[in-house]
Every structure is written in C-alpha cells, then in structure tokens.
Tab-separated table of C-alpha atoms in Angstrom:
chain	number	residue	atom	x	y	z
A	4	MET	CA	40.370	75.988	59.432
A	5	PRO	CA	37.872	77.844	61.675
A	6	PRO	CA	39.234	78.458	65.191
A	7	PRO	CA	38.066	75.925	67.783
A	8	GLN	CA	35.824	77.432	70.403
A	9	GLY	CA	36.151	77.082	74.154
A	10	ARG	CA	37.857	78.610	77.152
A	11	GLY	CA	41.599	78.509	76.667
A	12	ILE	CA	41.590	75.740	74.044
A	13	ALA	CA	43.068	75.968	70.573
A	14	GLY	CA	44.259	73.958	67.627
A	15	PRO	CA	47.423	74.317	65.552
A	16	GLY	CA	45.739	76.691	63.118
A	17	ASP	CA	45.200	79.206	65.918
A	18	ASP	CA	48.843	79.537	66.918
A	19	ILE	CA	50.353	82.957	66.107
A	20	PRO	CA	54.022	82.524	67.031
A	21	PHE	CA	55.365	85.846	65.789
A	22	ALA	CA	52.526	88.279	66.540
A	23	ALA	CA	51.574	87.759	70.155
A	24	PRO	CA	49.226	90.209	71.829
A	25	ALA	CA	50.562	92.672	74.390
A	26	ASP	CA	49.447	90.396	77.251
A	27	PRO	CA	49.574	86.935	75.664
A	28	MET	CA	47.783	83.988	77.182
A	29	PRO	CA	50.205	81.304	78.418
A	30	CYS	CA	50.362	78.320	76.085
A	31	PHE	CA	50.657	74.596	76.847
A	32	ARG	CA	51.080	72.414	73.762
A	33	ILE	CA	49.846	68.818	73.741
A	34	LEU	CA	51.140	66.793	70.782
A	35	HIS	CA	49.593	63.422	69.843
A	36	VAL	CA	51.841	61.165	67.764
A	37	SER	CA	51.140	58.032	65.722
A	38	THR	CA	52.613	56.704	62.469
A	39	GLY	CA	50.795	58.184	59.473
A	40	ASN	CA	48.835	60.958	61.236
A	41	VAL	CA	45.698	59.828	59.421
A	42	CYS	CA	44.063	57.439	61.925
A	43	ARG	CA	45.031	57.243	65.607
A	44	SER	CA	46.559	60.665	66.231
A	45	PRO	CA	43.810	62.599	64.390
A	46	ILE	CA	41.174	60.712	66.382
A	47	THR	CA	43.034	61.412	69.613
A	48	GLU	CA	43.661	65.084	68.802
A	49	ARG	CA	40.057	65.849	67.934
A	50	LEU	CA	38.539	63.759	70.754
A	51	HIS	CA	40.896	65.442	73.225
A	52	ARG	CA	40.005	68.916	71.991
A	53	HIS	CA	36.288	68.083	71.996
A	54	ALA	CA	36.436	66.749	75.564
A	55	LEU	CA	38.297	69.832	76.792
A	56	GLN	CA	35.684	72.087	75.242
A	57	GLU	CA	32.860	70.119	76.862
A	58	ARG	CA	34.458	70.255	80.321
A	59	LEU	CA	35.291	73.949	80.220
A	60	GLY	CA	31.823	75.268	79.547
A	61	SER	CA	30.007	77.196	76.865
A	62	PRO	CA	31.955	78.088	73.699
A	63	GLN	CA	33.512	81.528	73.491
A	64	ALA	CA	36.248	83.182	71.442
A	65	VAL	CA	39.790	82.065	72.199
A	66	HIS	CA	42.505	84.694	72.573
A	67	GLY	CA	45.993	83.197	72.485
A	68	CYS	CA	46.625	79.526	73.235
A	69	GLY	CA	45.781	78.139	76.679
A	70	LEU	CA	45.760	74.420	75.901
A	71	LEU	CA	46.751	73.792	72.291
A	72	VAL	CA	46.088	70.249	71.041
A	73	GLU	CA	47.699	69.054	67.810
A	74	SER	CA	49.140	65.920	66.204
A	75	ALA	CA	51.786	64.577	63.822
A	76	GLY	CA	53.061	61.247	62.508
A	77	THR	CA	56.505	59.658	62.600
A	78	TRP	CA	55.899	58.736	58.947
A	79	GLY	CA	53.195	61.344	58.545
A	80	HIS	CA	51.337	61.800	55.263
A	81	GLU	CA	52.037	65.512	54.916
A	82	GLY	CA	48.947	67.369	53.748
A	83	ALA	CA	46.709	64.282	53.736
A	84	PRO	CA	43.174	64.211	55.148
A	85	MET	CA	42.381	61.781	57.939
A	86	GLU	CA	41.024	58.375	56.965
A	87	ALA	CA	37.284	58.334	56.269
A	88	HIS	CA	36.654	55.793	59.047
A	89	ALA	CA	38.531	58.028	61.490
A	90	ALA	CA	36.248	60.919	60.574
A	91	THR	CA	33.223	58.666	61.103
A	92	VAL	CA	34.456	57.730	64.575
A	93	LEU	CA	34.848	61.392	65.492
A	94	ALA	CA	31.336	62.134	64.291
A	95	ASP	CA	30.082	59.300	66.522
A	96	TYR	CA	31.365	61.267	69.525
A	97	GLY	CA	30.194	64.658	68.306
A	98	ALA	CA	33.780	65.772	67.622
A	99	ASP	CA	34.660	67.802	64.548
A	100	PRO	CA	36.822	66.121	61.863
A	101	ALA	CA	36.679	69.113	59.501
A	102	GLY	CA	39.793	70.807	58.205
A	103	PHE	CA	42.292	68.217	59.401
A	104	ILE	CA	45.629	68.165	57.544
A	105	GLY	CA	48.220	65.452	58.183
A	106	ARG	CA	51.748	66.390	59.264
A	107	GLU	CA	55.080	64.616	59.423
A	108	LEU	CA	56.675	64.850	62.869
A	109	LEU	CA	59.475	67.426	62.832
A	110	ASP	CA	62.036	68.537	65.377
A	111	GLU	CA	60.183	71.809	65.834
A	112	HIS	CA	57.016	69.980	66.921
A	113	VAL	CA	58.903	68.138	69.652
A	114	ILE	CA	60.820	71.231	70.729
A	115	ARG	CA	57.634	73.243	71.189
A	116	ALA	CA	55.520	70.509	72.812
A	117	ASP	CA	54.993	70.605	76.584
A	118	LEU	CA	53.452	67.123	76.559
A	119	VAL	CA	53.801	64.428	73.894
A	120	LEU	CA	51.339	61.528	74.004
A	121	THR	CA	52.052	58.670	71.600
A	122	ALA	CA	49.991	55.733	70.384
A	123	THR	CA	52.680	53.131	71.116
A	124	ARG	CA	55.935	52.571	72.959
A	125	ASP	CA	57.766	52.566	69.629
A	126	HIS	CA	56.434	56.036	68.833
A	127	ARG	CA	57.502	57.183	72.294
A	128	ALA	CA	61.022	55.858	71.676
A	129	GLN	CA	61.179	57.609	68.305
A	130	VAL	CA	60.156	60.947	69.833
A	131	ILE	CA	62.685	60.614	72.648
A	132	SER	CA	65.419	59.638	70.161
A	133	MET	CA	64.937	63.003	68.446
A	134	GLY	CA	66.459	64.628	71.525
A	135	HIS	CA	65.363	68.059	72.688
A	136	SER	CA	65.094	66.811	76.299
A	137	ALA	CA	61.825	65.115	75.352
A	138	GLY	CA	62.110	62.157	77.747
A	139	LEU	CA	60.404	63.710	80.770
A	140	ARG	CA	57.437	65.011	78.755
A	141	THR	CA	56.809	62.074	76.406
A	142	PHE	CA	54.499	59.200	77.333
A	143	THR	CA	52.250	56.768	75.577
A	144	LEU	CA	48.626	57.835	75.946
A	145	LYS	CA	47.772	54.798	78.065
A	146	GLU	CA	50.900	55.222	80.185
A	147	PHE	CA	49.951	58.820	80.910
A	148	ASN	CA	46.413	57.673	81.743
A	149	ARG	CA	47.789	55.202	84.287
A	150	LEU	CA	50.091	57.765	85.894
A	151	VAL	CA	47.488	60.530	86.002
A	152	ARG	CA	44.989	58.295	87.787
A	153	ALA	CA	47.557	57.821	90.581
A	154	ILE	CA	48.063	61.560	91.146
A	155	ASP	CA	46.115	63.259	93.935
A	156	PRO	CA	44.270	66.172	92.265
A	157	ALA	CA	44.655	68.167	95.494
A	158	THR	CA	48.415	68.357	94.828
A	159	LEU	CA	47.849	70.221	91.525
A	160	PRO	CA	47.261	73.977	91.211
A	161	ALA	CA	43.543	74.728	91.282
A	162	PRO	CA	41.956	76.333	88.220
A	163	ASP	CA	41.723	80.108	88.541
A	164	PRO	CA	38.962	81.782	86.484
A	165	ASP	CA	40.584	85.187	87.064
A	166	LEU	CA	43.607	84.259	84.928
A	167	PRO	CA	43.526	84.613	81.133
A	168	ASP	CA	43.977	80.850	80.697
A	169	SER	CA	41.912	79.978	83.813
A	170	GLY	CA	45.095	78.577	85.369
A	171	LEU	CA	45.110	75.640	82.938
A	172	VAL	CA	48.737	76.017	81.861
A	173	GLU	CA	50.219	75.998	85.368
A	174	ARG	CA	48.062	73.006	86.255
A	175	ALA	CA	49.082	71.126	83.087
A	176	ARG	CA	52.786	71.730	83.727
A	177	ALA	CA	52.452	70.463	87.289
A	178	LEU	CA	50.582	67.387	86.049
A	179	VAL	CA	53.345	66.463	83.601
A	180	GLY	CA	55.998	66.872	86.295
A	181	ALA	CA	54.073	64.672	88.716
A	182	ALA	CA	53.525	62.006	86.050
A	183	ALA	CA	57.229	61.973	85.135
A	184	ALA	CA	58.144	61.506	88.806
A	185	LEU	CA	55.832	58.489	89.059
A	186	ARG	CA	56.948	56.767	85.859
A	187	GLY	CA	59.504	54.426	87.411
A	188	TRP	CA	57.204	53.465	90.278
A	189	LEU	CA	54.006	52.623	88.424
A	190	LEU	CA	54.808	50.185	85.656
A	191	ALA	CA	52.428	48.669	83.133
A	192	PRO	CA	51.154	45.166	83.982
A	193	ASN	CA	52.343	44.089	80.514
A	194	PRO	CA	53.820	45.865	77.472
A	195	GLU	CA	50.620	45.550	75.429
A	196	SER	CA	48.647	47.566	77.977
A	197	ASP	CA	50.439	50.742	76.839
A	198	GLU	CA	49.661	50.237	73.136
A	199	VAL	CA	46.930	51.640	70.901
A	200	TYR	CA	47.015	49.456	67.806
A	201	ASP	CA	46.835	50.801	64.264
A	202	PRO	CA	43.405	50.474	62.593
A	203	TYR	CA	44.687	51.551	59.162
A	204	GLY	CA	42.965	49.468	56.488
A	205	ALA	CA	40.631	47.814	58.998
A	206	PRO	CA	36.808	47.858	58.866
A	207	ILE	CA	34.819	50.559	60.634
A	208	THR	CA	34.044	48.198	63.528
A	209	PHE	CA	37.743	48.071	64.455
A	210	PHE	CA	38.077	51.835	64.057
A	211	ARG	CA	35.168	52.248	66.473
A	212	SER	CA	36.803	49.934	69.003
A	213	ILE	CA	40.013	51.976	68.768
A	214	GLY	CA	38.004	55.183	69.117
A	215	ASP	CA	36.397	53.840	72.280
A	216	GLU	CA	39.811	52.799	73.615
A	217	ILE	CA	41.218	56.281	72.962
A	218	ASN	CA	38.190	58.034	74.417
A	219	ARG	CA	38.378	56.010	77.645
A	220	ALA	CA	42.120	56.659	77.917
A	221	LEU	CA	41.592	60.396	77.486
A	222	ASP	CA	38.840	60.757	80.100
A	223	PRO	CA	41.010	60.895	83.271
A	224	VAL	CA	43.628	62.951	81.420
A	225	VAL	CA	41.063	65.627	80.592
A	226	THR	CA	39.744	65.543	84.167
A	227	ALA	CA	43.247	66.029	85.532
A	228	LEU	CA	44.070	68.834	83.095
A	229	THR	CA	40.903	70.804	83.768
A	230	GLY	CA	39.918	69.859	87.319
A	231	VAL	CA	36.433	69.205	85.923
A	232	PRO	CA	35.055	65.634	86.137
A	233	ALA	CA	33.263	64.007	83.238
A	234	PRO	CA	29.495	64.577	83.122
A	235	ALA	CA	27.520	61.906	84.928
C-alpha cells in the first residue's frame, strides 16, 4: 500500500514498530471498529484519513506516525477487500479505497489504540469487554461526535507547527480525556442516535446514505483533532 500523504497522518501500512527513527514522531492511533471490516469501518477509516489530509494542508512525506487511522472488525474478514459499494462511496467523496485489507479485531489492536470509535453500542461493548483498560478511550462514532461538539476548543492544546507532529498528538490525547469526562453528563436522546447501521448486502443508495451519515459524524471530530474548521 503506498503511504498516505499529509502532515502527521498515516495508515496502518506506515507503522514501523520496531525500527523507529532516532527522534520518532509521537503517534496517536485511531481505530474504527465495525463487524466485518468490509463496509462501515473501511468507509469511516478512509473518510477520516481523507478529511485529516484536507484540513492539514498540502500533501508531503510523512515521517513516523502523528495521527494513524486504521480499522478492524469484531468478526472481521481477514484479508478481504472492502465491499464494492463501500469503495464507490469513498470515491464519491474523493477518498482513496485502494489497497484496503480487512482485519479481525485482535487484543493488540485495542492495546495499541489511543481512541477506538465503533459503529454501534454493541461493538463498543465488545471492545470494552476485551479489557486492556479500553473503557475510557472507546466510544461509538456518534457518541464521540456528540461529546466533542460540547468541548470548548480553547481548553485543548493549540496546534504547534514547530513540533514534528504539529502538536496533533497532545491535542488528540486531551480531546479523548475531555470526552471521557463528559460521557456521563451528555447522554444520547435515544439509543438509536448512537448507531450506524450495517449496509452489508444493501443497494448503493443505502450505502451512500450511510456514507453521508459517517461523513457528517466525522466532521466535528476532525475539526477538534486538528483545530482546523471544515472548508466553507
């Protein structure tokens, strides 16, 4: 897989866990989780990475990690490509579906993740049940969206272009801590509002509606992570 381009953004293929440079860039791992890792989580992973790249300016070589966005499935189809309709949805948004390989969610993915965003409450419960102190850093995507929108951006560390990762990692860690602190105070209006439903086997029109749902949920998350608002 060719390395994604952008300031401080990477994908799982860019991670070099055993051969870090002398002054490695800090790394913040964002893990998107659904069931099969062929529909919802691939769409979310690639839309998230694409949005981060757009917010952070012109493409340039990535050294180290910065923000690493990846995905897996609780019943993941190991080695499978994403569904064709999922790839079509990504192309609609200008995101790159190429080179995606499905993964089954493993303990090591949860252990290494700094933030886990799931498609549904059931996925969230499954991640938390794996242990590894995952409770405070695991949210449904829509839950995290709701919490992030309630956080004052002025309380988060400002991006710092003089740092190797532009200060993105410190800001992301602070964001997750603030969201976890708000969780018990800002509840969903109903359980369904925290769900992204599975489009597997559905027509392209339903895939596109799910893609739009995911894209809208990601928008304030990307703004909060980067400190850069969406283009007008």
